[in-house]
Tab-separated table of C-alpha atoms in Angstrom:
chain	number	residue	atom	x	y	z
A	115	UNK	CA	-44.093	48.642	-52.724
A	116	UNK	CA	-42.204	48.570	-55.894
A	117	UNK	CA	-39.332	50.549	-53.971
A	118	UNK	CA	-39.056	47.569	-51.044
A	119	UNK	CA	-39.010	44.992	-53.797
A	120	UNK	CA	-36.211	46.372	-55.343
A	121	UNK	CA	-34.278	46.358	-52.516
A	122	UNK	CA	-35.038	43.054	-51.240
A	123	UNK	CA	-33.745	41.604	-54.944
A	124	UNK	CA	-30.504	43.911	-54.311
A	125	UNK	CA	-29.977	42.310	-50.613
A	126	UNK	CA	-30.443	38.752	-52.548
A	127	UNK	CA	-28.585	39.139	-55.321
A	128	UNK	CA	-25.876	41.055	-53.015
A	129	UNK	CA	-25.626	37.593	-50.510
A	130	UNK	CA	-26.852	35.228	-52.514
A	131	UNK	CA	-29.219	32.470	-51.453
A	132	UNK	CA	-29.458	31.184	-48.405
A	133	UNK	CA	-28.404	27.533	-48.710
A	134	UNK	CA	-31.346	24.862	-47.599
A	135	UNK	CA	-30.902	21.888	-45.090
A	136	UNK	CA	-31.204	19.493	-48.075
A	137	UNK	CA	-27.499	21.079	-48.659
A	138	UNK	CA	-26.020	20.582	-45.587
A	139	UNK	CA	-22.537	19.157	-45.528
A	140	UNK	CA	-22.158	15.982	-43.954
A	141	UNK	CA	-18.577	16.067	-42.123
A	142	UNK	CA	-16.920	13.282	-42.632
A	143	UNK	CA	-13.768	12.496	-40.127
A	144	UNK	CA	-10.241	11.288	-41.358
A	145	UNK	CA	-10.033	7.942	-41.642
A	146	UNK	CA	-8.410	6.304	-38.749
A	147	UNK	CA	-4.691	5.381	-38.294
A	148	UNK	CA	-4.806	2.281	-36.079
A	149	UNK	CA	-3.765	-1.046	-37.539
A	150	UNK	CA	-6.517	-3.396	-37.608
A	151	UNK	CA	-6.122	-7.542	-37.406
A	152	UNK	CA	-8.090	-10.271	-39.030
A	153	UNK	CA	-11.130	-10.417	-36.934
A	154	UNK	CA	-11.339	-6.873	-38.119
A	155	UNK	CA	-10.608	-5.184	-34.440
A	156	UNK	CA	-8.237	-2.734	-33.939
A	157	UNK	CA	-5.297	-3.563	-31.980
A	158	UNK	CA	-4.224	-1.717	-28.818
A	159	UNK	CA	-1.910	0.885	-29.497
A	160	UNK	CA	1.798	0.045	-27.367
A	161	UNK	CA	1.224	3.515	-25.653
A	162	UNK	CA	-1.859	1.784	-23.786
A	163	UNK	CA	-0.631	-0.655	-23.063
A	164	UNK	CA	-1.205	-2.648	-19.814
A	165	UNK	CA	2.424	-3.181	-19.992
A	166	UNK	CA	3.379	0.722	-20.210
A	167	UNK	CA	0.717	1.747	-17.747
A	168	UNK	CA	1.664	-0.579	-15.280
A	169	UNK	CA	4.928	-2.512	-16.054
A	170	UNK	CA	5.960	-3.230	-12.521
A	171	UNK	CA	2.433	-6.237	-12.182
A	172	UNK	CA	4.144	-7.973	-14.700
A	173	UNK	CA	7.242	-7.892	-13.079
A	174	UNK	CA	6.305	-8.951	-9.923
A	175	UNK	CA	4.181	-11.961	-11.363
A	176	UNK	CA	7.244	-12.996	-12.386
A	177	UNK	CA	9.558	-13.019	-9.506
A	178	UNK	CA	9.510	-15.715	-7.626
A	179	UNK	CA	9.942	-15.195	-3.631
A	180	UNK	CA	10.545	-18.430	-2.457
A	181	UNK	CA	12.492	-20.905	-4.736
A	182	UNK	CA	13.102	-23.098	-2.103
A	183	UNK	CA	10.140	-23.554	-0.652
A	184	UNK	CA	7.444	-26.703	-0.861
A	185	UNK	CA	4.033	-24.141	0.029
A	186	UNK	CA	3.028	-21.956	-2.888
A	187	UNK	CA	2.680	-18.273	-1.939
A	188	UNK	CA	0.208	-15.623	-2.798
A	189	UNK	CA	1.036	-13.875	-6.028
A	190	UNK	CA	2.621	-10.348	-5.113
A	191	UNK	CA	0.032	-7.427	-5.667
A	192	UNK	CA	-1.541	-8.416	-8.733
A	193	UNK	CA	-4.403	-6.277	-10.878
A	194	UNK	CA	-6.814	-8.277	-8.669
A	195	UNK	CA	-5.958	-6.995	-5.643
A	196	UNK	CA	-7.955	-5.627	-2.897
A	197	UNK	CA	-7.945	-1.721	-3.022
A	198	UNK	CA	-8.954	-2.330	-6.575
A	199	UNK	CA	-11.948	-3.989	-6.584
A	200	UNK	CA	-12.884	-1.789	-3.708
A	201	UNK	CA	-12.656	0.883	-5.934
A	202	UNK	CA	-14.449	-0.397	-8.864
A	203	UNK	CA	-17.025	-2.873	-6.984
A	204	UNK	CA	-18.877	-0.996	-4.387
A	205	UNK	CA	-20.272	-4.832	-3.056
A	206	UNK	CA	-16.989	-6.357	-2.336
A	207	UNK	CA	-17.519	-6.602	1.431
A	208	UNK	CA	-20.728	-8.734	0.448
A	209	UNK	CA	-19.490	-10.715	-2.792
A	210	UNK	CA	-17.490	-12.921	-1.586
A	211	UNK	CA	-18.647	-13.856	1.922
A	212	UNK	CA	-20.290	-17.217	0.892
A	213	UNK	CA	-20.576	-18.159	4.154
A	214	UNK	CA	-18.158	-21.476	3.997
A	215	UNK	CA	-16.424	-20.814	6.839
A	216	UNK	CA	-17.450	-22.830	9.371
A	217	UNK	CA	-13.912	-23.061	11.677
A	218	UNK	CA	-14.838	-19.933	13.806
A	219	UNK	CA	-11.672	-20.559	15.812
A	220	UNK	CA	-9.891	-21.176	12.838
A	221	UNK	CA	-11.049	-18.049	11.686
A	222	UNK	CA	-10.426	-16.008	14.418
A	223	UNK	CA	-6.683	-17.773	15.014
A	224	UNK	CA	-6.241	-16.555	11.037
A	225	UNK	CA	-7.285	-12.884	11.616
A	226	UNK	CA	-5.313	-12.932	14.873
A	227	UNK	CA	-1.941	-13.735	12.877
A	228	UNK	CA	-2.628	-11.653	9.467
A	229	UNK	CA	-3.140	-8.517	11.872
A	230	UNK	CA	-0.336	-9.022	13.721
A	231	UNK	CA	1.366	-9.904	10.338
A	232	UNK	CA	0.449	-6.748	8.574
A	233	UNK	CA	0.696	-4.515	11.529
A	234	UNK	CA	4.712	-5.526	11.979
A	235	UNK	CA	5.382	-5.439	8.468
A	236	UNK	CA	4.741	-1.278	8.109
A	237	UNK	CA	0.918	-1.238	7.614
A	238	UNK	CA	-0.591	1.839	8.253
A	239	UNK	CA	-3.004	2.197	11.396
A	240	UNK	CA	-5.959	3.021	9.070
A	241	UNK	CA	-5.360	0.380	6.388
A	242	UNK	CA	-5.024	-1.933	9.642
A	243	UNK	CA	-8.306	-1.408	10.553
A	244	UNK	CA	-10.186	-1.570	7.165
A	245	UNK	CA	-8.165	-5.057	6.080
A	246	UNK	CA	-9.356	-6.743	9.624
A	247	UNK	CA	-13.120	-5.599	9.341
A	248	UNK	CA	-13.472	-6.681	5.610
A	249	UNK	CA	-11.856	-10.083	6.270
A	250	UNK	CA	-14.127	-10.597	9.099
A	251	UNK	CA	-16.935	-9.343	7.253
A	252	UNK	CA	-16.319	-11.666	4.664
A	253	UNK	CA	-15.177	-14.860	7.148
A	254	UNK	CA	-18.792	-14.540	8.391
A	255	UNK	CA	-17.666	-13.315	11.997
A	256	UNK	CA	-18.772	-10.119	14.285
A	257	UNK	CA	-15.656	-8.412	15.685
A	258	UNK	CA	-14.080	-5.097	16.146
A	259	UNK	CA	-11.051	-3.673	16.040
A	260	UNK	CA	-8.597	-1.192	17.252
A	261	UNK	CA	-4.976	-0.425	16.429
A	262	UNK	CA	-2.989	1.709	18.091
A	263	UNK	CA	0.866	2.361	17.800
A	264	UNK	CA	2.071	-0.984	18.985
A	265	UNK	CA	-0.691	-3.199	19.723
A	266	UNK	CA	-3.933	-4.039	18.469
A	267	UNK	CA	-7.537	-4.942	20.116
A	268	UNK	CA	-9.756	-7.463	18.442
A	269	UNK	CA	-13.190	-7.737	20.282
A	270	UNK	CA	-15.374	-10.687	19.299
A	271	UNK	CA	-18.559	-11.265	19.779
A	272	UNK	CA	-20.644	-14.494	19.314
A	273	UNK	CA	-24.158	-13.970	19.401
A	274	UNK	CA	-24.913	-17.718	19.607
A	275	UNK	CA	-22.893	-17.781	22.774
A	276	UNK	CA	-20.904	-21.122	21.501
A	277	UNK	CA	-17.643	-19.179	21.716
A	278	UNK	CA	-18.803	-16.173	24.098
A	279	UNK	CA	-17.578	-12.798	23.806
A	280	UNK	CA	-14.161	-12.000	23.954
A	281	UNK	CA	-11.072	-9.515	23.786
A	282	UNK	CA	-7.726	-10.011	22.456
A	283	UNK	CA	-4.814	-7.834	22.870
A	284	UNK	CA	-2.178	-8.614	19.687
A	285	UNK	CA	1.252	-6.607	20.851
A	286	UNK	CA	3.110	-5.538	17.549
A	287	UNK	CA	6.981	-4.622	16.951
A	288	UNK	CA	7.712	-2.103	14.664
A	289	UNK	CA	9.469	-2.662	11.754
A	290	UNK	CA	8.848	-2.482	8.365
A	291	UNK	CA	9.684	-4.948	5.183
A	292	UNK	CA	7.643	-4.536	2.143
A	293	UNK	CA	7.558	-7.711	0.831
A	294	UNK	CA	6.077	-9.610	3.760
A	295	UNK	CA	3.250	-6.895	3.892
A	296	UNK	CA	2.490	-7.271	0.032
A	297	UNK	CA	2.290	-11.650	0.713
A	298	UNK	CA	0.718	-10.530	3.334
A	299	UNK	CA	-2.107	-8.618	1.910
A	300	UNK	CA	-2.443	-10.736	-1.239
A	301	UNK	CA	-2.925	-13.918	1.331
A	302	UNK	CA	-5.880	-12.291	3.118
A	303	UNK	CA	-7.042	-11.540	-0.243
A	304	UNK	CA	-7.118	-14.808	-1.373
A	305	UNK	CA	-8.343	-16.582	1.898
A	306	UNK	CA	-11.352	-13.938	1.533
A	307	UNK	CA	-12.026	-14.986	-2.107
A	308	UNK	CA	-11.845	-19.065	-0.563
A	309	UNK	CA	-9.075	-19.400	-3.640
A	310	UNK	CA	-7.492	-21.250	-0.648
A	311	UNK	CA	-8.369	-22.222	2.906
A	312	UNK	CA	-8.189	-21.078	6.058
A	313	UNK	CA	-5.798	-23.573	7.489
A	314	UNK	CA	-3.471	-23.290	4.470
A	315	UNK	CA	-3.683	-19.487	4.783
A	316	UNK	CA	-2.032	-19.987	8.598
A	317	UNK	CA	0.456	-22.113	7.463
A	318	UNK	CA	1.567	-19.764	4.607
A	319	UNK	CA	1.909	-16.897	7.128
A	320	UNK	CA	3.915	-18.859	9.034
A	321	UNK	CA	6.226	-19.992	5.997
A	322	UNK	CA	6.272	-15.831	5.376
A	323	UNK	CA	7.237	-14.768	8.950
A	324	UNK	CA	10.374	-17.557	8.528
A	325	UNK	CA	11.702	-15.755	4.846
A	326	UNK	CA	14.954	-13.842	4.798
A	327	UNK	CA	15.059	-10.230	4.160
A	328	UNK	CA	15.600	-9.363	0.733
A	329	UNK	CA	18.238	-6.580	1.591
A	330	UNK	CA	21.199	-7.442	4.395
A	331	UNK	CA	21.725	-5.301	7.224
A	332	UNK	CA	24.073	-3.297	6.216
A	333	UNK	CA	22.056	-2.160	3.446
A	334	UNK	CA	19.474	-1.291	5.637
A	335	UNK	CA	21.609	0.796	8.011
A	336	UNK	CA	22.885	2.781	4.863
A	337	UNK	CA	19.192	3.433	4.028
A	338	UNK	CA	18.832	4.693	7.768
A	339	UNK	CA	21.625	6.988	7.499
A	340	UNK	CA	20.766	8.350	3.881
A	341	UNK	CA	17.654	8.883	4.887
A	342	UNK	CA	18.675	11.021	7.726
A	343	UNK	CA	21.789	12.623	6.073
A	344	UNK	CA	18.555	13.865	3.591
A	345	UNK	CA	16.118	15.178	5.629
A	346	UNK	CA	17.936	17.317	7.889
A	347	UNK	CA	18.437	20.060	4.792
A	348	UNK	CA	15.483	19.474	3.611
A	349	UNK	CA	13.101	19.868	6.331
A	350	UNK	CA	14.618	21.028	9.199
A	351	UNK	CA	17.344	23.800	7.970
A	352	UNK	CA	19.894	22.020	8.316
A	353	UNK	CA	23.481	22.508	6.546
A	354	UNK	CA	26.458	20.531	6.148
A	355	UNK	CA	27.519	20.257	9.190
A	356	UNK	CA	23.898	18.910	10.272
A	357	UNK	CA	23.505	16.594	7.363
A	358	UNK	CA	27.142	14.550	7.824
A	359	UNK	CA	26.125	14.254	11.828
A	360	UNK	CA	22.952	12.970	11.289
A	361	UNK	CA	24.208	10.720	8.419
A	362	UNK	CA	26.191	8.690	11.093
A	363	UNK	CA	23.918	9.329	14.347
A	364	UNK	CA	21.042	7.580	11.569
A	365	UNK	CA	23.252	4.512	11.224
A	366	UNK	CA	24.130	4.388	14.687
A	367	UNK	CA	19.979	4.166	15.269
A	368	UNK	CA	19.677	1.200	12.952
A	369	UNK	CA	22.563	-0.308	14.941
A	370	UNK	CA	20.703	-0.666	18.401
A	371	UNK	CA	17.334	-1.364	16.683
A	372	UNK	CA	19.294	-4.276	15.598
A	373	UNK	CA	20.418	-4.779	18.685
A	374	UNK	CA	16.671	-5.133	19.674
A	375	UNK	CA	15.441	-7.589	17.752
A	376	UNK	CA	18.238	-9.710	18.604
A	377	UNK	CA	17.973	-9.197	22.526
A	378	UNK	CA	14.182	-9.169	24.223
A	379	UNK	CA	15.604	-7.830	26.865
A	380	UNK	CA	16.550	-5.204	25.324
A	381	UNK	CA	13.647	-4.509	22.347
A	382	UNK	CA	11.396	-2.254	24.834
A	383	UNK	CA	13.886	-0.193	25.427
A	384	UNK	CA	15.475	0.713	21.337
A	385	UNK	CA	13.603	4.087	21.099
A	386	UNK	CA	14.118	5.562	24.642
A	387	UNK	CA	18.111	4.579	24.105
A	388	UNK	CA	18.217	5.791	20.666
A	389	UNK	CA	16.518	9.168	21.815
A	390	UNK	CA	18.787	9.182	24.768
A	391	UNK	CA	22.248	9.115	23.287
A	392	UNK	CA	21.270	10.879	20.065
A	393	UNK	CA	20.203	13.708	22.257
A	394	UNK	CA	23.690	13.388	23.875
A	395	UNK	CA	25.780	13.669	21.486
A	396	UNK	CA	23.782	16.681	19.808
A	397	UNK	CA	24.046	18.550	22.762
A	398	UNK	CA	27.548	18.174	23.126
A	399	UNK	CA	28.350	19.255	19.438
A	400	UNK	CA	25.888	22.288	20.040
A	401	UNK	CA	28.611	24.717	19.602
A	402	UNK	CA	29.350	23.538	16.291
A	403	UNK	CA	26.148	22.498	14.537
A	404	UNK	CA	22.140	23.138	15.581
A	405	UNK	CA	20.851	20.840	18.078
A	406	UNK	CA	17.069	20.492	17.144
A	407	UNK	CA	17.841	19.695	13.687
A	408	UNK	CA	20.518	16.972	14.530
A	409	UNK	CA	17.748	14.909	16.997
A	410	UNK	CA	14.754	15.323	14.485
A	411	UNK	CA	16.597	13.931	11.272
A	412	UNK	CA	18.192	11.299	12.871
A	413	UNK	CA	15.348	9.837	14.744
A	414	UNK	CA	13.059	10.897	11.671
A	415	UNK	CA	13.087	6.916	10.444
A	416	UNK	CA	11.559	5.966	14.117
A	417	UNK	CA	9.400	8.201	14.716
A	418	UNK	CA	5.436	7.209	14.946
């Protein structure tokens, strides 16, 4: 016994004591760097800033898109818009359907328009769909709906038989503009919300359809050409030769759908003609430069 004991006071006075929990350091972190005002808050920092994270909302509050006009417009795509809150609130079908609606023709004559509205501004087919049943949710009617590549199909359904059951075809031209589709969506949004009526919603969709593009036409039909002159390298192995072609078979494109919003006559007919003589002259230059890659990158901005 004497033997352990020794050993055991070597081992202790070779480590030392253990240290108790009545000794236990208390870590204490640096003190912090942000500024702090008089309510005793800190301020934000500028790197959070709502401003940094998302300077183009302020901007577009901003702008104003119709100086000249007597109806107020929707704000453009504001932090209240609607893919936000159906992100962060799971009820917004439900919230805001108050049931105040009471026009169902009104109604319907409203979803009719902002369909057709959104679907000829560049809305996708998908988004199409999901805008149309929310609003209708929230309007307080029973419909359905179905968009296809130019046209959509609205079914309604009245279950107290006042209006009967009924099915609308809505025919849609192609085209796309950016800033109609974002007055566009905001609109809905606020007719959902009832920040403004149903009767003033249809007359601001009709003051939208009547604004001027922001960009002129020949802008446009350098954007068509770019855009072809680019994608024939870059996705269909195209060189040179391919890229200056289609740079000039792109604007010619633009040109007749031009030509086919102008003329009725002629509007049915824009991608069939476009295809047609595209495919032409590509075949005649086939010698020269690759044929499949001159059609695909210059009818790359109208395709579905």
């Amino acid at each position: 016994m004497d033997s352990i004991n020794k050993k055991n006071q070597k081992l202790e006075n070779f480590f030392g004591e253990l240290p108790c929990q009545s000794e236990t350091k208390i870590f204490h972190p640096p003190p912090n760097t942000e500024t702090q005002n008089e309510s005793g808050f800190h301020q934000e920092s500028s790197f959070a800033n709502t401003k940094n994270i998302v300077p183009s909302i302020h901007y577009r509050n901003s702008r104003s898109y119709l100086p000249h006009t007597s109806l107020e417009l929707p704000r453009p795509l504001n932090s209240n818009n609607a893919i936000i809150d159906e992100i962060q609130d799971p009820n917004y079908e439900t919230k805001y359907s108050s049931g105040s609606a009471t026009d169902t023709s009104l109604c319907q004559q409203f979803l009719v328009q902002a369909g057709q509205s959104m679907g000829e501004y560049g809305c996708p087919i998908h988004r199409l769909e999901t805008n149309l049943d929310r609003a209708a949710k929230c309007l307080g009617l029973d419909a359905s709906f179905a968009a296809v590549p130019g046209f959509i199909l609205i079914f309604w359904d009245d279950p107290s038989k006042t209006f009967g059951s009924e099915t609308k075809v809505v025919k849609l031209l192609q085209n796309f503009d950016m800033m109609k589709l974002e007055l566009v969506d905001s609109l809905v949004d606020d007719v959902v919300r009832e920040k403004i009526s149903v009767s003033e919603g249809i007359s601001q969709l009709s003051t939208i359809k009547k604004l001027a593009p922001i960009y002129p036409w020949y802008v446009k039909m350098f954007s068509y050409a770019l855009a072809s002159m680019a994608v024939a390298p870059l996705a269909f192995s195209g060189g040179w030769k391919e890229a200056f072609l289609s740079f000039f078979l792109g604007a010619i494109v633009y040109f007749l759908e031009l030509l086919g919003s102008k003329f009725t006559e002629f509007r049915n007919i824009v991608e069939f003609t476009s295809a047609l003589f595209v495919s032409f002259v590509a075949a005649s230059l086939s010698d020269y430069v690759c044929y499949g890659s001159v059609v695909l990158s210059s009818l790359v901005v109208i395709l579905p």
